mmCIF file of C-alpha atoms and ligand atoms in Angstrom:
data_model
loop_
_atom_site.group_PDB
_atom_site.id
_atom_site.type_symbol
_atom_site.label_atom_id
_atom_site.label_comp_id
_atom_site.label_asym_id
_atom_site.label_seq_id
_atom_site.Cartn_x
_atom_site.Cartn_y
_atom_site.Cartn_z
ATOM 1 C CA MET A 1062 -0.593 -26.674 11.608
ATOM 2 C CA ILE A 1063 -3.121 -24.135 9.875
ATOM 3 C CA TYR A 1064 -1.613 -21.517 7.351
ATOM 4 C CA SER A 1065 -3.225 -18.765 5.415
ATOM 5 C CA ARG A 1066 -3.038 -18.388 1.729
ATOM 6 C CA ILE A 1067 -3.954 -15.893 -0.755
ATOM 7 C CA VAL A 1068 -6.266 -17.417 -3.049
ATOM 8 C CA GLY A 1069 -7.339 -14.253 -5.300
ATOM 9 C CA THR A 1070 -6.520 -10.706 -5.640
ATOM 10 C CA GLY A 1071 -8.105 -7.833 -7.069
ATOM 11 C CA SER A 1072 -7.625 -4.133 -7.485
ATOM 12 C CA PHE A 1073 -9.337 -0.729 -8.821
ATOM 13 C CA LEU A 1074 -8.302 2.759 -9.963
ATOM 14 C CA PRO A 1075 -10.612 5.430 -10.333
ATOM 15 C CA PRO A 1076 -10.398 6.292 -13.937
ATOM 16 C CA ARG A 1077 -9.318 9.826 -13.838
ATOM 17 C CA VAL A 1078 -5.557 10.285 -14.861
ATOM 18 C CA MET A 1079 -3.563 13.112 -13.821
ATOM 19 C CA THR A 1080 -0.280 13.347 -15.629
ATOM 20 C CA ASN A 1081 2.824 15.547 -14.597
ATOM 21 C CA GLN A 1082 2.229 18.102 -17.081
ATOM 22 C CA GLU A 1083 -1.007 19.281 -15.461
ATOM 23 C CA PHE A 1084 1.109 19.961 -12.179
ATOM 24 C CA ALA A 1085 3.419 21.663 -14.492
ATOM 25 C CA ALA A 1086 0.676 23.811 -15.882
ATOM 26 C CA ARG A 1087 -0.452 25.204 -12.484
ATOM 27 C CA LEU A 1088 2.755 25.001 -10.195
ATOM 28 C CA ASN A 1089 6.671 25.968 -10.323
ATOM 29 C CA THR A 1090 7.620 22.369 -11.264
ATOM 30 C CA SER A 1091 7.976 20.540 -14.336
ATOM 31 C CA ASP A 1092 7.304 16.702 -15.694
ATOM 32 C CA GLU A 1093 11.138 16.302 -15.880
ATOM 33 C CA TRP A 1094 11.701 16.986 -12.069
ATOM 34 C CA ILE A 1095 9.030 14.782 -10.986
ATOM 35 C CA ARG A 1096 10.266 11.955 -13.211
ATOM 36 C CA THR A 1097 13.714 12.218 -12.109
ATOM 37 C CA ARG A 1098 13.371 12.639 -8.648
ATOM 38 C CA THR A 1099 10.371 10.347 -8.067
ATOM 39 C CA GLY A 1100 9.819 8.233 -11.157
ATOM 40 C CA ILE A 1101 6.439 9.110 -11.528
ATOM 41 C CA VAL A 1102 4.566 9.821 -14.628
ATOM 42 C CA GLN A 1103 0.741 9.916 -13.644
ATOM 43 C CA ARG A 1104 -1.447 8.874 -10.759
ATOM 44 C CA HIS A 1105 -5.155 8.137 -10.766
ATOM 45 C CA ILE A 1106 -7.530 10.586 -8.473
ATOM 46 C CA ALA A 1107 -10.844 9.916 -7.518
ATOM 47 C CA ASP A 1108 -13.747 11.786 -8.333
ATOM 48 C CA LYS A 1109 -15.410 13.696 -5.339
ATOM 49 C CA SER A 1110 -18.348 11.059 -4.919
ATOM 50 C CA GLN A 1111 -15.644 8.277 -4.647
ATOM 51 C CA ALA A 1112 -14.924 7.405 -1.112
ATOM 52 C CA SER A 1113 -12.168 4.928 -0.007
ATOM 53 C CA SER A 1114 -15.177 2.441 0.751
ATOM 54 C CA ASP A 1115 -16.188 2.590 -2.800
ATOM 55 C CA LEU A 1116 -12.732 1.723 -4.188
ATOM 56 C CA ALA A 1117 -12.349 -0.845 -1.797
ATOM 57 C CA LEU A 1118 -15.620 -2.170 -3.143
ATOM 58 C CA GLU A 1119 -14.465 -2.597 -6.776
ATOM 59 C CA ALA A 1120 -11.247 -4.079 -5.707
ATOM 60 C CA SER A 1121 -12.706 -6.649 -3.221
ATOM 61 C CA ARG A 1122 -15.439 -7.611 -5.957
ATOM 62 C CA ARG A 1123 -12.498 -8.555 -8.380
ATOM 63 C CA ALA A 1124 -10.486 -10.112 -5.250
ATOM 64 C CA LEU A 1125 -13.567 -12.235 -4.409
ATOM 65 C CA GLN A 1126 -14.001 -13.490 -7.837
ATOM 66 C CA ALA A 1127 -10.551 -14.415 -8.526
ATOM 67 C CA ALA A 1128 -10.921 -16.416 -5.368
ATOM 68 C CA ASP A 1129 -14.178 -17.831 -6.465
ATOM 69 C CA THR A 1130 -15.428 -16.807 -3.014
ATOM 70 C CA ARG A 1131 -18.805 -15.438 -2.265
ATOM 71 C CA ALA A 1132 -18.961 -12.442 -0.030
ATOM 72 C CA GLY A 1133 -21.216 -14.382 2.530
ATOM 73 C CA ASP A 1134 -18.464 -16.707 3.257
ATOM 74 C CA LEU A 1135 -16.175 -14.494 4.665
ATOM 75 C CA ASP A 1136 -15.563 -14.438 8.311
ATOM 76 C CA LEU A 1137 -13.247 -11.554 8.499
ATOM 77 C CA ILE A 1138 -12.589 -8.176 6.904
ATOM 78 C CA VAL A 1139 -9.438 -6.133 7.704
ATOM 79 C CA LEU A 1140 -8.890 -2.769 5.837
ATOM 80 C CA ALA A 1141 -5.990 -0.575 5.725
ATOM 81 C CA THR A 1142 -6.536 3.121 5.077
ATOM 82 C CA SER A 1143 -5.577 6.768 6.548
ATOM 83 C CA THR A 1144 -8.302 8.037 4.476
ATOM 84 C CA PRO A 1145 -11.476 6.609 5.854
ATOM 85 C CA ASP A 1146 -14.714 7.475 4.700
ATOM 86 C CA TYR A 1147 -15.567 8.904 8.336
ATOM 87 C CA VAL A 1148 -14.203 9.239 11.841
ATOM 88 C CA PHE A 1149 -16.694 6.355 12.569
ATOM 89 C CA PRO A 1150 -17.790 3.870 11.847
ATOM 90 C CA SER A 1151 -14.749 2.050 10.098
ATOM 91 C CA THR A 1152 -14.466 1.729 6.525
ATOM 92 C CA ALA A 1153 -14.277 -2.038 6.722
ATOM 93 C CA CYS A 1154 -17.889 -1.833 8.378
ATOM 94 C CA LEU A 1155 -19.007 0.446 5.483
ATOM 95 C CA LEU A 1156 -17.568 -1.661 2.916
ATOM 96 C CA GLN A 1157 -19.080 -4.862 4.621
ATOM 97 C CA ALA A 1158 -22.514 -3.337 4.176
ATOM 98 C CA LYS A 1159 -21.896 -2.405 0.286
ATOM 99 C CA LEU A 1160 -20.957 -5.804 -0.140
ATOM 100 C CA GLY A 1161 -24.355 -6.937 1.092
ATOM 101 C CA ILE A 1162 -23.222 -9.149 4.091
ATOM 102 C CA LYS A 1163 -23.457 -9.112 7.931
ATOM 103 C CA GLY A 1164 -22.175 -10.753 10.623
ATOM 104 C CA CYS A 1165 -18.406 -10.870 10.070
ATOM 105 C CA ALA A 1166 -15.852 -9.103 12.070
ATOM 106 C CA ALA A 1167 -14.707 -5.969 10.220
ATOM 107 C CA PHE A 1168 -12.280 -3.280 11.150
ATOM 108 C CA ASP A 1169 -9.685 -0.915 10.092
ATOM 109 C CA VAL A 1170 -5.851 -0.942 10.587
ATOM 110 C CA GLN A 1171 -3.977 2.443 10.768
ATOM 111 C CA ALA A 1172 -0.437 2.139 9.725
ATOM 112 C CA VAL A 1173 -0.288 4.323 6.993
ATOM 113 C CA CYS A 1174 1.611 3.036 3.727
ATOM 114 C CA SER A 1175 2.550 -0.063 5.800
ATOM 115 C CA GLY A 1176 -1.308 -0.505 6.189
ATOM 116 C CA PHE A 1177 -1.847 -3.454 3.912
ATOM 117 C CA VAL A 1178 1.108 -5.380 5.322
ATOM 118 C CA TYR A 1179 -0.132 -4.958 8.749
ATOM 119 C CA ALA A 1180 -3.627 -5.891 7.744
ATOM 120 C CA LEU A 1181 -2.485 -9.023 5.955
ATOM 121 C CA ALA A 1182 -0.180 -10.069 9.180
ATOM 122 C CA THR A 1183 -3.432 -9.524 11.298
ATOM 123 C CA ALA A 1184 -5.550 -11.525 9.189
ATOM 124 C CA ASP A 1185 -3.133 -14.200 8.996
ATOM 125 C CA ALA A 1186 -2.782 -14.366 12.603
ATOM 126 C CA PHE A 1187 -6.431 -14.861 12.931
ATOM 127 C CA ILE A 1188 -6.350 -17.552 10.411
ATOM 128 C CA LYS A 1189 -3.521 -19.530 11.981
ATOM 129 C CA SER A 1190 -5.202 -19.185 15.431
ATOM 130 C CA GLY A 1191 -7.985 -21.380 13.983
ATOM 131 C CA THR A 1192 -10.964 -18.900 14.835
ATOM 132 C CA HIS A 1193 -11.230 -17.583 11.257
ATOM 133 C CA LYS A 1194 -11.346 -19.188 7.730
ATOM 134 C CA ARG A 1195 -11.787 -16.905 5.101
ATOM 135 C CA ALA A 1196 -10.529 -13.020 5.051
ATOM 136 C CA LEU A 1197 -10.700 -9.926 2.962
ATOM 137 C CA VAL A 1198 -7.811 -7.795 3.532
ATOM 138 C CA ILE A 1199 -7.954 -4.396 1.761
ATOM 139 C CA GLY A 1200 -5.739 -1.338 1.168
ATOM 140 C CA ALA A 1201 -7.703 1.502 0.055
ATOM 141 C CA GLU A 1202 -7.117 5.364 -0.145
ATOM 142 C CA VAL A 1203 -7.950 8.656 -1.192
ATOM 143 C CA PHE A 1204 -4.790 10.429 -0.539
ATOM 144 C CA SER A 1205 -5.832 13.226 -2.919
ATOM 145 C CA ARG A 1206 -8.211 14.645 -0.074
ATOM 146 C CA ILE A 1207 -5.340 15.244 2.457
ATOM 147 C CA LEU A 1208 -2.720 16.950 -0.088
ATOM 148 C CA ASP A 1209 -2.218 20.718 -0.040
ATOM 149 C CA TRP A 1210 -2.264 21.115 -3.773
ATOM 150 C CA ASN A 1211 -0.209 24.178 -3.777
ATOM 151 C CA ASP A 1212 2.794 22.370 -2.055
ATOM 152 C CA ARG A 1213 4.869 21.006 -4.935
ATOM 153 C CA GLY A 1214 7.035 19.155 -2.540
ATOM 154 C CA THR A 1215 4.317 16.473 -1.739
ATOM 155 C CA CYS A 1216 1.070 16.891 -3.959
ATOM 156 C CA VAL A 1217 2.703 15.374 -6.933
ATOM 157 C CA LEU A 1218 3.580 12.397 -5.007
ATOM 158 C CA PHE A 1219 0.468 10.723 -4.316
ATOM 159 C CA GLY A 1220 -2.552 8.899 -6.086
ATOM 160 C CA ASP A 1221 -5.736 7.022 -5.424
ATOM 161 C CA GLY A 1222 -6.717 3.440 -5.534
ATOM 162 C CA ALA A 1223 -7.467 0.306 -3.781
ATOM 163 C CA GLY A 1224 -6.212 -3.189 -3.680
ATOM 164 C CA ALA A 1225 -7.499 -6.637 -2.295
ATOM 165 C CA ALA A 1226 -6.492 -10.238 -1.373
ATOM 166 C CA VAL A 1227 -8.803 -13.039 -0.077
ATOM 167 C CA LEU A 1228 -6.850 -15.344 2.437
ATOM 168 C CA ALA A 1229 -7.950 -18.680 3.149
ATOM 169 C CA ALA A 1230 -7.034 -21.284 5.533
ATOM 170 C CA GLY A 1231 -4.984 -24.160 4.294
ATOM 171 C CA SER A 1232 -2.528 -27.109 5.149
ATOM 172 C CA LYS A 1233 0.489 -25.301 3.254
ATOM 173 C CA PRO A 1234 1.889 -21.711 3.689
ATOM 174 C CA GLY A 1235 0.808 -19.257 2.263
ATOM 175 C CA VAL A 1236 2.219 -16.557 4.640
ATOM 176 C CA HIS A 1237 5.623 -17.739 5.714
ATOM 177 C CA ALA A 1238 6.442 -15.012 8.335
ATOM 178 C CA SER A 1239 5.606 -11.322 8.816
ATOM 179 C CA VAL A 1240 7.673 -8.974 10.819
ATOM 180 C CA LEU A 1241 5.962 -5.733 11.779
ATOM 181 C CA ARG A 1242 7.916 -2.549 13.466
ATOM 182 C CA ALA A 1243 7.163 0.796 14.527
ATOM 183 C CA ASP A 1244 8.939 4.135 15.986
ATOM 184 C CA GLY A 1245 6.322 6.843 17.055
ATOM 185 C CA SER A 1246 9.302 9.247 17.871
ATOM 186 C CA HIS A 1247 9.548 9.990 14.248
ATOM 187 C CA ALA A 1248 5.846 11.043 13.854
ATOM 188 C CA GLU A 1249 6.866 14.379 12.971
ATOM 189 C CA ILE A 1250 8.585 13.608 9.623
ATOM 190 C CA LEU A 1251 5.419 12.505 8.188
ATOM 191 C CA SER A 1252 2.156 13.583 9.433
ATOM 192 C CA VAL A 1253 -1.558 15.024 9.055
ATOM 193 C CA PRO A 1254 -1.505 16.905 12.061
ATOM 194 C CA GLY A 1255 -4.811 17.416 12.490
ATOM 195 C CA ASN A 1256 -8.251 16.256 14.333
ATOM 196 C CA VAL A 1257 -11.910 17.041 14.505
ATOM 197 C CA CYS A 1258 -13.138 18.749 17.541
ATOM 198 C CA GLY A 1259 -16.113 20.950 18.814
ATOM 199 C CA GLY A 1260 -17.165 20.815 15.119
ATOM 200 C CA ALA A 1261 -13.894 22.419 13.586
ATOM 201 C CA ILE A 1262 -10.737 20.923 12.564
ATOM 202 C CA VAL A 1263 -8.000 21.449 14.922
ATOM 203 C CA GLY A 1264 -4.261 21.544 13.413
ATOM 204 C CA THR A 1265 -3.631 21.058 9.550
ATOM 205 C CA PRO A 1266 -5.817 18.667 7.721
ATOM 206 C CA PHE A 1267 -2.863 18.346 5.166
ATOM 207 C CA LEU A 1268 0.142 16.040 4.684
ATOM 208 C CA ARG A 1269 3.260 17.400 5.787
ATOM 209 C CA MET A 1270 6.651 15.768 5.163
ATOM 210 C CA ASP A 1271 10.423 16.173 5.568
ATOM 211 C CA GLY A 1272 11.305 14.330 2.244
ATOM 212 C CA GLN A 1273 14.774 13.449 2.655
ATOM 213 C CA ALA A 1274 14.408 12.251 6.314
ATOM 214 C CA VAL A 1275 11.711 9.975 5.023
ATOM 215 C CA PHE A 1276 13.720 8.736 2.309
ATOM 216 C CA LYS A 1277 16.730 7.818 4.182
ATOM 217 C CA PHE A 1278 14.786 6.044 6.979
ATOM 218 C CA ALA A 1279 12.588 4.078 4.238
ATOM 219 C CA VAL A 1280 15.747 2.765 2.448
ATOM 220 C CA ARG A 1281 17.315 1.752 5.606
ATOM 221 C CA VAL A 1282 14.251 0.068 7.469
ATOM 222 C CA LEU A 1283 13.222 -1.634 3.911
ATOM 223 C CA GLU A 1284 16.587 -3.474 3.840
ATOM 224 C CA GLU A 1285 16.507 -4.213 7.693
ATOM 225 C CA SER A 1286 13.074 -5.561 7.287
ATOM 226 C CA ALA A 1287 13.355 -7.764 4.206
ATOM 227 C CA ARG A 1288 16.434 -9.417 5.814
ATOM 228 C CA GLU A 1289 14.617 -9.960 9.154
ATOM 229 C CA THR A 1290 11.638 -11.336 7.495
ATOM 230 C CA VAL A 1291 13.265 -13.775 5.265
ATOM 231 C CA ALA A 1292 15.387 -15.077 8.376
ATOM 232 C CA ALA A 1293 12.132 -15.505 10.215
ATOM 233 C CA ALA A 1294 10.585 -17.517 7.452
ATOM 234 C CA GLN A 1295 14.035 -19.788 7.485
ATOM 235 C CA MET A 1296 14.732 -18.814 4.165
ATOM 236 C CA ALA A 1297 17.404 -16.706 2.041
ATOM 237 C CA LEU A 1298 17.185 -13.802 0.069
ATOM 238 C CA GLU A 1299 17.857 -15.942 -3.250
ATOM 239 C CA ASP A 1300 14.337 -17.868 -2.434
ATOM 240 C CA VAL A 1301 12.305 -14.421 -3.115
ATOM 241 C CA ASP A 1302 11.044 -14.307 -6.422
ATOM 242 C CA TRP A 1303 9.383 -11.039 -6.314
ATOM 243 C CA LEU A 1304 10.078 -7.924 -4.283
ATOM 244 C CA ILE A 1305 7.060 -5.448 -3.944
ATOM 245 C CA PRO A 1306 8.293 -2.711 -1.570
ATOM 246 C CA HIS A 1307 5.763 0.308 -0.718
ATOM 247 C CA GLN A 1308 5.684 2.087 -3.964
ATOM 248 C CA ALA A 1309 6.927 5.528 -2.838
ATOM 249 C CA ASN A 1310 9.346 6.450 -4.948
ATOM 250 C CA VAL A 1311 11.397 4.577 -7.851
ATOM 251 C CA ARG A 1312 14.646 5.562 -6.207
ATOM 252 C CA ILE A 1313 13.787 4.179 -2.751
ATOM 253 C CA LEU A 1314 12.669 0.948 -4.383
ATOM 254 C CA GLU A 1315 15.849 0.522 -6.745
ATOM 255 C CA ALA A 1316 18.303 1.377 -3.766
ATOM 256 C CA THR A 1317 16.439 -1.287 -1.523
ATOM 257 C CA ALA A 1318 16.680 -3.809 -4.387
ATOM 258 C CA ARG A 1319 20.466 -2.870 -4.780
ATOM 259 C CA LYS A 1320 21.208 -3.211 -1.378
ATOM 260 C CA LEU A 1321 19.581 -6.562 -0.955
ATOM 261 C CA GLY A 1322 21.410 -7.734 -4.003
ATOM 262 C CA LEU A 1323 18.199 -8.563 -5.993
ATOM 263 C CA ALA A 1324 18.344 -8.436 -9.682
ATOM 264 C CA HIS A 1325 16.384 -5.540 -11.225
ATOM 265 C CA ASP A 1326 13.837 -8.067 -12.785
ATOM 266 C CA LYS A 1327 12.646 -9.312 -9.429
ATOM 267 C CA LEU A 1328 11.685 -5.628 -8.548
ATOM 268 C CA VAL A 1329 7.981 -4.544 -8.869
ATOM 269 C CA VAL A 1330 7.587 -1.313 -9.693
ATOM 270 C CA THR A 1331 4.141 0.517 -10.465
ATOM 271 C CA VAL A 1332 4.709 3.841 -8.703
ATOM 272 C CA ASP A 1333 5.464 5.303 -12.299
ATOM 273 C CA HIS A 1334 1.857 4.902 -13.443
ATOM 274 C CA HIS A 1335 0.271 4.651 -10.018
ATOM 275 C CA GLY A 1336 2.313 7.177 -7.680
ATOM 276 C CA ASN A 1337 2.022 6.400 -4.196
ATOM 277 C CA THR A 1338 -1.167 5.278 -3.125
ATOM 278 C CA SER A 1339 -0.040 4.436 0.520
ATOM 279 C CA ALA A 1340 -1.858 1.335 2.035
ATOM 280 C CA ALA A 1341 -3.191 0.568 -1.331
ATOM 281 C CA SER A 1342 0.218 0.506 -3.110
ATOM 282 C CA VAL A 1343 1.374 -3.174 -2.092
ATOM 283 C CA PRO A 1344 -1.959 -4.875 -3.304
ATOM 284 C CA LEU A 1345 -2.416 -2.783 -6.273
ATOM 285 C CA ALA A 1346 1.080 -3.939 -7.597
ATOM 286 C CA LEU A 1347 0.524 -7.476 -6.590
ATOM 287 C CA ASP A 1348 -2.892 -7.551 -8.426
ATOM 288 C CA GLU A 1349 -1.395 -5.873 -11.610
ATOM 289 C CA TYR A 1350 1.554 -8.739 -11.677
ATOM 290 C CA VAL A 1351 -0.935 -11.365 -11.013
ATOM 291 C CA ARG A 1352 -3.050 -10.229 -13.439
ATOM 292 C CA ALA A 1353 -0.478 -9.735 -16.087
ATOM 293 C CA GLY A 1354 0.700 -13.502 -15.648
ATOM 294 C CA LYS A 1355 4.284 -12.298 -14.240
ATOM 295 C CA ILE A 1356 3.418 -13.469 -10.325
ATOM 296 C CA ARG A 1357 2.342 -16.802 -10.523
ATOM 297 C CA SER A 1358 1.147 -19.759 -8.304
ATOM 298 C CA GLY A 1359 4.260 -21.040 -6.364
ATOM 299 C CA HIS A 1360 6.306 -17.769 -6.386
ATOM 300 C CA ARG A 1361 7.605 -16.361 -3.427
ATOM 301 C CA VAL A 1362 6.908 -12.764 -2.953
ATOM 302 C CA LEU A 1363 8.407 -10.351 -0.318
ATOM 303 C CA MET A 1364 5.895 -7.533 0.292
ATOM 304 C CA GLN A 1365 7.123 -4.432 2.361
ATOM 305 C CA GLY A 1366 5.452 -1.428 3.872
ATOM 306 C CA VAL A 1367 7.084 1.628 4.936
ATOM 307 C CA GLY A 1368 5.056 4.838 6.083
ATOM 308 C CA GLY A 1369 4.179 7.512 8.875
ATOM 309 C CA GLY A 1370 4.267 6.586 12.562
ATOM 310 C CA PHE A 1371 7.106 5.564 11.486
ATOM 311 C CA THR A 1372 5.681 2.190 10.669
ATOM 312 C CA TRP A 1373 7.396 -0.734 8.562
ATOM 313 C CA GLY A 1374 7.255 -4.523 8.070
ATOM 314 C CA SER A 1375 7.303 -7.387 5.441
ATOM 315 C CA SER A 1376 5.435 -10.481 4.851
ATOM 316 C CA LEU A 1377 7.247 -13.460 2.756
ATOM 317 C CA VAL A 1378 4.322 -15.224 1.139
ATOM 318 C CA THR A 1379 4.030 -18.043 -1.482
ATOM 319 C CA LEU A 1380 1.227 -17.711 -3.894
HETATM 320 N N1 ACO B 317 8.984 20.549 -8.697
HETATM 321 C C1 ACO B 317 10.085 21.274 -8.599
HETATM 322 N N2 ACO B 317 11.115 21.406 -7.509
HETATM 323 C C2 ACO B 317 10.670 20.827 -6.316
HETATM 324 C C3 ACO B 317 9.639 20.219 -6.203
HETATM 325 C C4 ACO B 317 8.683 19.873 -7.360
HETATM 326 N N3 ACO B 317 7.651 19.107 -7.512
HETATM 327 N N4 ACO B 317 9.759 19.561 -4.875
HETATM 328 C C5 ACO B 317 10.357 20.108 -4.204
HETATM 329 N N5 ACO B 317 11.099 21.075 -5.082
HETATM 330 C C6 ACO B 317 12.376 21.472 -4.990
HETATM 331 C C7 ACO B 317 12.940 21.980 -3.323
HETATM 332 O O1 ACO B 317 11.796 22.996 -3.008
HETATM 333 C C8 ACO B 317 14.286 22.431 -3.362
HETATM 334 O O2 ACO B 317 14.536 23.774 -3.833
HETATM 335 P P1 ACO B 317 15.585 24.413 -2.991
HETATM 336 O O3 ACO B 317 16.743 23.458 -3.197
HETATM 337 O O4 ACO B 317 15.549 25.774 -3.997
HETATM 338 O O5 ACO B 317 15.303 24.394 -1.692
HETATM 339 C C9 ACO B 317 14.614 21.157 -4.396
HETATM 340 O O6 ACO B 317 13.376 20.764 -5.236
HETATM 341 C C10 ACO B 317 15.395 19.932 -3.900
HETATM 342 O O7 ACO B 317 14.423 19.265 -2.751
HETATM 343 P P2 ACO B 317 14.765 18.309 -2.077
HETATM 344 O O8 ACO B 317 13.687 17.991 -1.182
HETATM 345 O O9 ACO B 317 16.076 18.161 -1.631
HETATM 346 O O10 ACO B 317 14.546 17.141 -3.434
HETATM 347 P P3 ACO B 317 14.804 15.431 -3.180
HETATM 348 O O11 ACO B 317 15.822 15.019 -4.174
HETATM 349 O O12 ACO B 317 15.034 15.118 -1.743
HETATM 350 O O13 ACO B 317 13.374 14.948 -3.663
HETATM 351 C C11 ACO B 317 11.091 13.937 -2.883
HETATM 352 C C12 ACO B 317 12.170 15.294 -2.915
HETATM 353 C C13 ACO B 317 10.977 13.500 -4.186
HETATM 354 C C14 ACO B 317 10.092 14.560 -1.896
HETATM 355 C C15 ACO B 317 12.272 13.053 -2.040
HETATM 356 O O14 ACO B 317 12.984 13.303 -0.739
HETATM 357 C C16 ACO B 317 11.711 11.779 -1.821
HETATM 358 O O15 ACO B 317 11.074 11.043 -2.610
HETATM 359 N N6 ACO B 317 11.483 11.509 -0.449
HETATM 360 C C17 ACO B 317 10.587 10.418 -0.059
HETATM 361 C C18 ACO B 317 9.303 10.987 0.280
HETATM 362 C C19 ACO B 317 8.092 10.027 -0.045
HETATM 363 O O16 ACO B 317 8.332 8.772 -0.783
HETATM 364 N N7 ACO B 317 7.115 10.036 0.832
HETATM 365 C C20 ACO B 317 6.084 9.464 0.467
HETATM 366 C C21 ACO B 317 5.251 9.110 1.917
HETATM 367 S S1 ACO B 317 6.453 8.239 2.906
HETATM 368 C C22 ACO B 317 6.254 6.900 2.335
HETATM 369 O O17 ACO B 317 5.514 6.649 1.498
HETATM 370 C C23 ACO B 317 7.490 5.877 2.702
#
């Protein structure tokens, strides 16, 4: 049996930090409101010159270095983003060129905030099938580009960044199980309902959200998804060392851990200093905890995504 294993992680945050106070200075909001309702204190915002592929490049270089792998040895790149550089080519292809390599398969996955878990499960399936041996999986976003900066209900929630993982074929898991789900009938509660047509933007290019509906949906499916993924791996919740839910809102994260009966010190929280970075949130959190020496080799990590679509899913992985 062939399995895939994460052999290196990396991440990158653009240097510009934006605090809650900066919003309070120009919108009818406050640091206190943002902290209490979301847990967010600050987020990173990309410079105009930085696209998703640029953030992805830095994160990928760090992941490749940690994995002691040359870019030329990759045979697959799967990149999750909802804020691609272009309509096409894919950000994965642009990243491949920036890495200075050619030939390997490269494509984007669009599952909004579930993107990294979808991309990881996809790469795992390629490796398990025996057709590919070494994959680079990335979540990269510049959500700051699709926010209405005058809408206090959404613009305070998000940030920019990228996270990456190198997956290699091995004889032991690795990725034990992944369960991916979607329900397109909830598209309207979280969307950017615009597109490019005839040289103009049709619809709106800004994020729209029904915050309370998203909140309730996220808490429900994160619990369900954790339980079904652990069962698919023939394990129990007690076997999980770390829970990394998509970093949307600290209240969503805490409610999920509480419903699952997981101790607070098993819950990974980075939303306070990253904001919600959509597809980048899980690999950013993973890399931060790996580099801090908290998540170590042999630990079992349950990674979870939930976001627009609606999409959701989890992967249970031994590092
Ligand atoms: N500052 C001050 N007041 C605000 C702000 C703000 N930034 N944003 C909204 N308000 C106001 C509202 O206008 C409303 O005022 P009103 O009572 O006069 O109408 C009041 O605060 C309460 O608004 P609610 O929407 O009821 O506030 P709630 O407690 O639900 O918090 C929030 C809003 C933080 C958006 C919450 O619903 C949430 O986190 N939902 C999940 C959304 C999310 O995480 N989305 C990320 C993308 S999806 C994903 O990643 C899964």
